[in-house]
PDB file of C-alpha atoms in Angstrom:
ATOM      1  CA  UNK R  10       0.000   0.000   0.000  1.00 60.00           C
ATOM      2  CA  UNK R  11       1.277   3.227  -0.562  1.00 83.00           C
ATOM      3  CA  UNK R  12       1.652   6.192   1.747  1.00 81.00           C
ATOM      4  CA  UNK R  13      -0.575   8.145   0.301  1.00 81.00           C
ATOM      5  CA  UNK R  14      -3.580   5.338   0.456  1.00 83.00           C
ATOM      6  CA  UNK R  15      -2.660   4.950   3.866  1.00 84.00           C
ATOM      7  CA  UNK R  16      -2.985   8.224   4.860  1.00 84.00           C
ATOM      8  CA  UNK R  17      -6.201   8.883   3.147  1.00 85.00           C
ATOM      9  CA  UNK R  18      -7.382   5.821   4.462  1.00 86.00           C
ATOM     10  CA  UNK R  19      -6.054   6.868   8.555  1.00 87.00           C
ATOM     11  CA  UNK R  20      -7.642  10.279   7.332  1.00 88.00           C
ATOM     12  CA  UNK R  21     -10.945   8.641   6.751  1.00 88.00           C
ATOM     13  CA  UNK R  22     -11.237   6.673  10.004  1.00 88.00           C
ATOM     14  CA  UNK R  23     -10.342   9.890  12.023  1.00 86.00           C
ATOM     15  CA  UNK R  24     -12.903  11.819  10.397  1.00 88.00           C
ATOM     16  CA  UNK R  25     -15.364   8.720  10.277  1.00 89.00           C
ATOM     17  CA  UNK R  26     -14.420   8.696  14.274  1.00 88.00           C
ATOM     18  CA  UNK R  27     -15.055  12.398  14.828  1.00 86.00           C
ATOM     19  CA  UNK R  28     -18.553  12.495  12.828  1.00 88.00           C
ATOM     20  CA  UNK R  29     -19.193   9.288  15.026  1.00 89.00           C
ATOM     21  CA  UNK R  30     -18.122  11.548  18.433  1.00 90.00           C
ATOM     22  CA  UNK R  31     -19.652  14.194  17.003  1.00 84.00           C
ATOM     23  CA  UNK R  32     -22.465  12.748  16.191  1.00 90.00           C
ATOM     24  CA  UNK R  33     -23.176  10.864  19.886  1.00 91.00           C
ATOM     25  CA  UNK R  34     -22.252  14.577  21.778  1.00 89.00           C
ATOM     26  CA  UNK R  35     -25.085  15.837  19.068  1.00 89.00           C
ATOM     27  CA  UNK R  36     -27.761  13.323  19.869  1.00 90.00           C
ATOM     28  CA  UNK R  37     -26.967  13.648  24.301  1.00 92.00           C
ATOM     29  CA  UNK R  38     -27.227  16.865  23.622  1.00 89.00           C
ATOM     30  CA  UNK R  39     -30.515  16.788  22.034  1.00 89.00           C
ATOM     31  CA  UNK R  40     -31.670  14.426  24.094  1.00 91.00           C
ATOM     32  CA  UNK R  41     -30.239  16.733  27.303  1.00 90.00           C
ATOM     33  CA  UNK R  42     -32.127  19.857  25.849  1.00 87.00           C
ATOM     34  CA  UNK R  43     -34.889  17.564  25.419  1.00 88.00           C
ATOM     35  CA  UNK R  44     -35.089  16.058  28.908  1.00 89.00           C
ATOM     36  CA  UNK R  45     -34.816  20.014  30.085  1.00 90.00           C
ATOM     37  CA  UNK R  46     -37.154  21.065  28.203  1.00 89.00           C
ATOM     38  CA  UNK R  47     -39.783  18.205  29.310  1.00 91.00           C
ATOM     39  CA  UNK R  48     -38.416  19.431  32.673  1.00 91.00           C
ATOM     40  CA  UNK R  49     -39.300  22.667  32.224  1.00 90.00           C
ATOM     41  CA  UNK R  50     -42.871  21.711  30.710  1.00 89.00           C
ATOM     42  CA  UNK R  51     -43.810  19.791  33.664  1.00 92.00           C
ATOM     43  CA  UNK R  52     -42.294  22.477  36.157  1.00 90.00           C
ATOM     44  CA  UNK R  53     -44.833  25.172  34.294  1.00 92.00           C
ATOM     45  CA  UNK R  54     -47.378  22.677  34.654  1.00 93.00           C
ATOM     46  CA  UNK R  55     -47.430  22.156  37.966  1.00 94.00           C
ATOM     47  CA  UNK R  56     -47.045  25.870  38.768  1.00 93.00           C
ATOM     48  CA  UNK R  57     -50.082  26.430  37.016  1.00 92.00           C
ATOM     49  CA  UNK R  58     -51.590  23.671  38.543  1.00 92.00           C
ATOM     50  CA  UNK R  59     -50.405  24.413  42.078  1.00 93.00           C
ATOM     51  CA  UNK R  60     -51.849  28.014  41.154  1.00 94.00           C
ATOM     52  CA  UNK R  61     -55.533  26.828  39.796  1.00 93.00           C
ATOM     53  CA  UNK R  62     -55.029  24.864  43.120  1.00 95.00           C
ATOM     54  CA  UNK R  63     -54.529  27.531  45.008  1.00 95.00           C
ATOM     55  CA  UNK R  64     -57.127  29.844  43.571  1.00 94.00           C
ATOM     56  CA  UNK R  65     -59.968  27.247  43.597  1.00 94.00           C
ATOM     57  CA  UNK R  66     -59.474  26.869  47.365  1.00 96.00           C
ATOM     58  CA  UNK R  67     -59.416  30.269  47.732  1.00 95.00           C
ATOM     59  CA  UNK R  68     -63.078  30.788  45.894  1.00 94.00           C
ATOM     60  CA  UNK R  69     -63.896  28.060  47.643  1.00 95.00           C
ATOM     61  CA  UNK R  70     -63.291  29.807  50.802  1.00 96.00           C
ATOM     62  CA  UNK R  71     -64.208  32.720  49.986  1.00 96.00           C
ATOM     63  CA  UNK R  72     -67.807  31.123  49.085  1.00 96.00           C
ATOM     64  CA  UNK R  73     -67.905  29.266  52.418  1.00 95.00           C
ATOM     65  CA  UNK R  74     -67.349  32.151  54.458  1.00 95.00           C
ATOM     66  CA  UNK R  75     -70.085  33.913  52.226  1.00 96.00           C
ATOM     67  CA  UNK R  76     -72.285  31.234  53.029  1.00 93.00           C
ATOM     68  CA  UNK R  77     -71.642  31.134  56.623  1.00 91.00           C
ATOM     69  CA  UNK R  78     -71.776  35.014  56.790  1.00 93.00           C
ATOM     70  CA  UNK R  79     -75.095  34.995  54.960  1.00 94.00           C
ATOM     71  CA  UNK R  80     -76.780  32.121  57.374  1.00 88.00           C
ATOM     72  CA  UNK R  81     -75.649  34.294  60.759  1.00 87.00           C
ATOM     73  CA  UNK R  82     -77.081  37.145  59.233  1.00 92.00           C
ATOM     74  CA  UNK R  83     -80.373  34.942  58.716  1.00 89.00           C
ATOM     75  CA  UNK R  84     -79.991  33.599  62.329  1.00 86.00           C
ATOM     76  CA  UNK R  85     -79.484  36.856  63.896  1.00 88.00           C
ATOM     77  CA  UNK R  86     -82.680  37.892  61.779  1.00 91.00           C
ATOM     78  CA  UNK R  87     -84.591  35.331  62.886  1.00 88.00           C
ATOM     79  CA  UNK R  88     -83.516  35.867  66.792  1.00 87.00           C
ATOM     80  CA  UNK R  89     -84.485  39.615  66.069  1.00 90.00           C
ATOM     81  CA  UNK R  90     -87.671  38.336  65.334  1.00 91.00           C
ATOM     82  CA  UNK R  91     -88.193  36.041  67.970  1.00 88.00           C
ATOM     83  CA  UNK R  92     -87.229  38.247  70.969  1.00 88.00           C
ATOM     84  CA  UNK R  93     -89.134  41.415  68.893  1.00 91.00           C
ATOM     85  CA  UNK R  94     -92.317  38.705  69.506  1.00 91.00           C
ATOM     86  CA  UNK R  95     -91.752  38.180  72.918  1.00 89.00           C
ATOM     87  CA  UNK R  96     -91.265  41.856  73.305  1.00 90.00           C
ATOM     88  CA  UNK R  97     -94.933  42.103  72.003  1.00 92.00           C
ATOM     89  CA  UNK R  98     -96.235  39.653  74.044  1.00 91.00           C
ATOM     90  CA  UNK R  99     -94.440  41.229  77.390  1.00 88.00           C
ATOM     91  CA  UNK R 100     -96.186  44.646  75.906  1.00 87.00           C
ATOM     92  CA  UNK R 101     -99.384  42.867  75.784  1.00 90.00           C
ATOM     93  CA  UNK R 102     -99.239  40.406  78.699  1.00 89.00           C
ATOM     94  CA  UNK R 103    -102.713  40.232  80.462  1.00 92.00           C
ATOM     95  CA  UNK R 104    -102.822  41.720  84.070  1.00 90.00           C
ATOM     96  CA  UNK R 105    -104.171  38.444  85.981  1.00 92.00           C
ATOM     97  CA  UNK R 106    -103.399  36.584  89.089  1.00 93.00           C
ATOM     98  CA  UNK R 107    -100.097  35.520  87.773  1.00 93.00           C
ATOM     99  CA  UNK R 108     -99.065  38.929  87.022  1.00 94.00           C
ATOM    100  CA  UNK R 109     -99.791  39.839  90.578  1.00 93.00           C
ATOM    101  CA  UNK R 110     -98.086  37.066  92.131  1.00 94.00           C
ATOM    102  CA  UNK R 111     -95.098  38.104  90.153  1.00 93.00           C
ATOM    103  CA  UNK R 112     -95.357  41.884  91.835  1.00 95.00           C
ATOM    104  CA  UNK R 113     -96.100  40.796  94.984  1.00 93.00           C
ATOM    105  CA  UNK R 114     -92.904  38.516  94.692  1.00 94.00           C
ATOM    106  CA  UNK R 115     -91.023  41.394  93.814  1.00 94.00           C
ATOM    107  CA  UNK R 116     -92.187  43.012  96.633  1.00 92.00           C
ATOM    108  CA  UNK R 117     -90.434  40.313  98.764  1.00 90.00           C
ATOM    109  CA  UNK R 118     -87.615  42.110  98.755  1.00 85.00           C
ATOM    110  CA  UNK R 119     -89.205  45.157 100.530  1.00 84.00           C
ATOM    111  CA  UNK R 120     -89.583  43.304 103.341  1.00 81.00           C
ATOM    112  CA  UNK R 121     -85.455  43.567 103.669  1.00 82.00           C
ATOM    113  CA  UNK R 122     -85.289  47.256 103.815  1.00 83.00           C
ATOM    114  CA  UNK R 123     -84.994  48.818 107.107  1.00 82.00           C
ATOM    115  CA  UNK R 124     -88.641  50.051 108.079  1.00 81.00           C
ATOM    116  CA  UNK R 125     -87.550  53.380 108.567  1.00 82.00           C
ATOM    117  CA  UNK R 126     -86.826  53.698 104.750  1.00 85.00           C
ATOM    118  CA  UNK R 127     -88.699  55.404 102.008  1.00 90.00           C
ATOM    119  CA  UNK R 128     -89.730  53.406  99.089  1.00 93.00           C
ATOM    120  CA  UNK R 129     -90.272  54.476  95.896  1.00 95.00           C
ATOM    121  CA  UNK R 130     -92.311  52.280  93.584  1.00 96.00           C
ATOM    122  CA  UNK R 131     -92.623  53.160  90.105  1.00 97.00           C
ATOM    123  CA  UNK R 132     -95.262  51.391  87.501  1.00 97.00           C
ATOM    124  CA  UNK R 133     -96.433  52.079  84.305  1.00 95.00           C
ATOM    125  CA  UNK R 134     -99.877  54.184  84.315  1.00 96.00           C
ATOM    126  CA  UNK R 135    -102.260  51.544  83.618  1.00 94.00           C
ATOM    127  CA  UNK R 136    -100.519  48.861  86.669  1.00 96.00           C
ATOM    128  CA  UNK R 137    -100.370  52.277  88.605  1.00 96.00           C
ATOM    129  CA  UNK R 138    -103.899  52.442  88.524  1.00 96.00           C
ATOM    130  CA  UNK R 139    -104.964  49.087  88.793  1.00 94.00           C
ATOM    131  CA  UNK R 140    -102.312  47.851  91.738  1.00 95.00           C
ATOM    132  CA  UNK R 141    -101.582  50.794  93.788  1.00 96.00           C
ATOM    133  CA  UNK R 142    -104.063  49.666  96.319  1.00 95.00           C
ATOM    134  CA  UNK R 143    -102.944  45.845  96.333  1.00 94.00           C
ATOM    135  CA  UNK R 144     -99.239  47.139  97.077  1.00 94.00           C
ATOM    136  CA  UNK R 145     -99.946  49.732  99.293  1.00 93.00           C
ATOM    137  CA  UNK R 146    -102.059  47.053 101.834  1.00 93.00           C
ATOM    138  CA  UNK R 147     -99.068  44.723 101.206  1.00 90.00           C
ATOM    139  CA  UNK R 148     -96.914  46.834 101.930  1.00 89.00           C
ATOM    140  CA  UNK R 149     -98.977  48.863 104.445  1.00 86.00           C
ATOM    141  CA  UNK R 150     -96.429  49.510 107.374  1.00 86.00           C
ATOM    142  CA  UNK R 151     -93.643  51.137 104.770  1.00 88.00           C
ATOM    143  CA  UNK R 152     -93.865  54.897 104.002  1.00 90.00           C
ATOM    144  CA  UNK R 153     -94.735  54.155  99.878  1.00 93.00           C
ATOM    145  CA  UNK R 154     -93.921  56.784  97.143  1.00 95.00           C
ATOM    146  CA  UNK R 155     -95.688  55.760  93.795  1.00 96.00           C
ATOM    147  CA  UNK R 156     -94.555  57.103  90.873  1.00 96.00           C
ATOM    148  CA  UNK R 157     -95.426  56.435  87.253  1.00 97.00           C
ATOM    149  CA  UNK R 158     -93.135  55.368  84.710  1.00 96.00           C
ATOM    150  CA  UNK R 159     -92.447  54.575  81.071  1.00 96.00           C
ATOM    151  CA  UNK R 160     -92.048  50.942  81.285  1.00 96.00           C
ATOM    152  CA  UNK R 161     -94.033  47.746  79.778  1.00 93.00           C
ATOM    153  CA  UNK R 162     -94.994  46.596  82.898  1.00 94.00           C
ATOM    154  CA  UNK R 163     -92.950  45.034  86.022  1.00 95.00           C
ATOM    155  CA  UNK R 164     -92.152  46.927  88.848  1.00 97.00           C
ATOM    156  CA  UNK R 165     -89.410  49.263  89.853  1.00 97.00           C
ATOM    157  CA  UNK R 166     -88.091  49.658  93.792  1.00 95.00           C
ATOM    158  CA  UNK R 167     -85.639  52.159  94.699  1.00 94.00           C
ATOM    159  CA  UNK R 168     -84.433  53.605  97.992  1.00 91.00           C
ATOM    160  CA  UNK R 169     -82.661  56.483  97.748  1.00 79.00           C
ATOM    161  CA  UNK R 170     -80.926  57.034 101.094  1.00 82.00           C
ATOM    162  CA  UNK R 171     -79.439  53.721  99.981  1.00 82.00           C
ATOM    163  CA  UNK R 172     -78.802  53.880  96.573  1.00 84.00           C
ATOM    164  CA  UNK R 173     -80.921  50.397  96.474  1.00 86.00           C
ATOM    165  CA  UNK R 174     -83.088  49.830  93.430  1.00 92.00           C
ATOM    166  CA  UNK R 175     -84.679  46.912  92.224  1.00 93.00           C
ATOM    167  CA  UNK R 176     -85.427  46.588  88.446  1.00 96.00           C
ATOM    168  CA  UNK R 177     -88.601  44.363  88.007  1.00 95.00           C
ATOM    169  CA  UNK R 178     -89.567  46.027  84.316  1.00 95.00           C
ATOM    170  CA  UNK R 179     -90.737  43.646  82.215  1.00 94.00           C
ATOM    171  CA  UNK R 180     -88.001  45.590  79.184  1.00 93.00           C
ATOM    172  CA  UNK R 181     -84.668  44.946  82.466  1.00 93.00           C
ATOM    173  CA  UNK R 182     -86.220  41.721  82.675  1.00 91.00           C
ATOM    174  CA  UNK R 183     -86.417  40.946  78.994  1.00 90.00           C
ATOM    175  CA  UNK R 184     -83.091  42.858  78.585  1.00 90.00           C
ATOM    176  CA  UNK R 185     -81.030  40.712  81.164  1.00 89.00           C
ATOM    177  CA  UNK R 186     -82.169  37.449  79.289  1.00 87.00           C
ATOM    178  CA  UNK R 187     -81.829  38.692  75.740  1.00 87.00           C
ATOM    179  CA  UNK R 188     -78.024  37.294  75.967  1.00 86.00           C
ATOM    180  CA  UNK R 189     -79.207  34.084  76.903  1.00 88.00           C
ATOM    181  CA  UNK R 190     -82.320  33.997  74.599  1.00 84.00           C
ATOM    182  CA  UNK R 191     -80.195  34.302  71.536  1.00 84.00           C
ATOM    183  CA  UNK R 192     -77.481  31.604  72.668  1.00 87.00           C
ATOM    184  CA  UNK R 193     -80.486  28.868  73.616  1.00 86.00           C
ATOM    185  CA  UNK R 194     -82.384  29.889  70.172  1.00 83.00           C
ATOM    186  CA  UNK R 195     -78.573  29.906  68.303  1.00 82.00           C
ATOM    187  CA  UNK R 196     -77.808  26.728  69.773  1.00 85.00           C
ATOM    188  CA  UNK R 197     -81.458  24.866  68.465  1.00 82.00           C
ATOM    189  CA  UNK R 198     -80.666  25.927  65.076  1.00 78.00           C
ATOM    190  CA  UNK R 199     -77.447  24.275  65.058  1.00 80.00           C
ATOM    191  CA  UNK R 200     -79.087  21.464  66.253  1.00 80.00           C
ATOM    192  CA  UNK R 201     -82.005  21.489  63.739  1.00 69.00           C
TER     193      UNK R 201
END
């Protein structure tokens, strides 16, 4: 073989080698930019999935607290209601024998004032006319001031030399157990 051949033939295989190299460092590459790019895909896809995530949850939130804001608005309506009825029906509560046990128990409480002690007693017109006599025999060794005042019904004692008052209004009354009105209604609807 001559020198030349042999060269041109060495020549071949190196270049036939490098295409081959070159050719392998082409294709990892490929497949490199490739496997980074599926990467990269799959990163962007679960960002925007995280994100959809993410924002569902947060309408969905935002819905339930909606909803939950909507039904205490309801409830508080309907407890509105309810105590604005039995507000009515303290208004309009019949003056029987059960109303006048309940003054007379009130007046209970007279009986731990020191004798010597004025009393005021304040009712609303219509009890002032109907009970004044009742209280003043049950009551008939006290010195009694009666006094008329803007109130449902119920009874109001004060003493003034000691700052002592006793708020039997049917609104005090209704007012003290408003708190505990709403809580037992509240805690029904739960229930229901």
């Amino acid at each position: 073989m001559d020198l030349k051949a042999e060269i041109e033939k060495r020549t071949r295989e190196e270049i036939e080698k490098l295409i081959s190299r070159a050719e392998r460092v082409k294709n990892r590459e490929i497949e490199s930019a490739l496997s980074r790019k599926q990467q990269i895909v799959e990163d962007e896809r679960k960002k925007v999935d995280d994100k959809l995530k993410e924002e569902l949850q947060k309408a969905r939130s935002n819905l339930e607290l909606e909803y939950r804001l909507k039904l205490l608005k309801f409830k508080d309506r309907l407890i509105s209601s309810i105590i604005a009825e039995v507000q009515q029906e303290l208004q309009n509560l019949p003056r029987d024998e059960k109303y006048l046990l309940f003054l007379k128990k009130i007046l209970q409480e007279v009986k731990t004032i020191p004798e010597d002690k004025k009393i005021i007693i304040s009712l609303n017109q219509t009890d002032l006319n109907n009970y004044k006599d009742i209280i003043s025999q049950e009551l008939a060794e006290r010195e009694i001031e009666f006094q008329p005042a803007d109130i449902w019904g119920g009874i109001i004692i004060k003493v003034r030399e000691q700052n002592f008052k006793i708020n039997a209004s049917l609104e005090n009354l209704l007012s003290s157990l408003t708190d505990d009105i709403r809580d037992k209604i509240m805690l029904e609807l739960e229930n229901a």
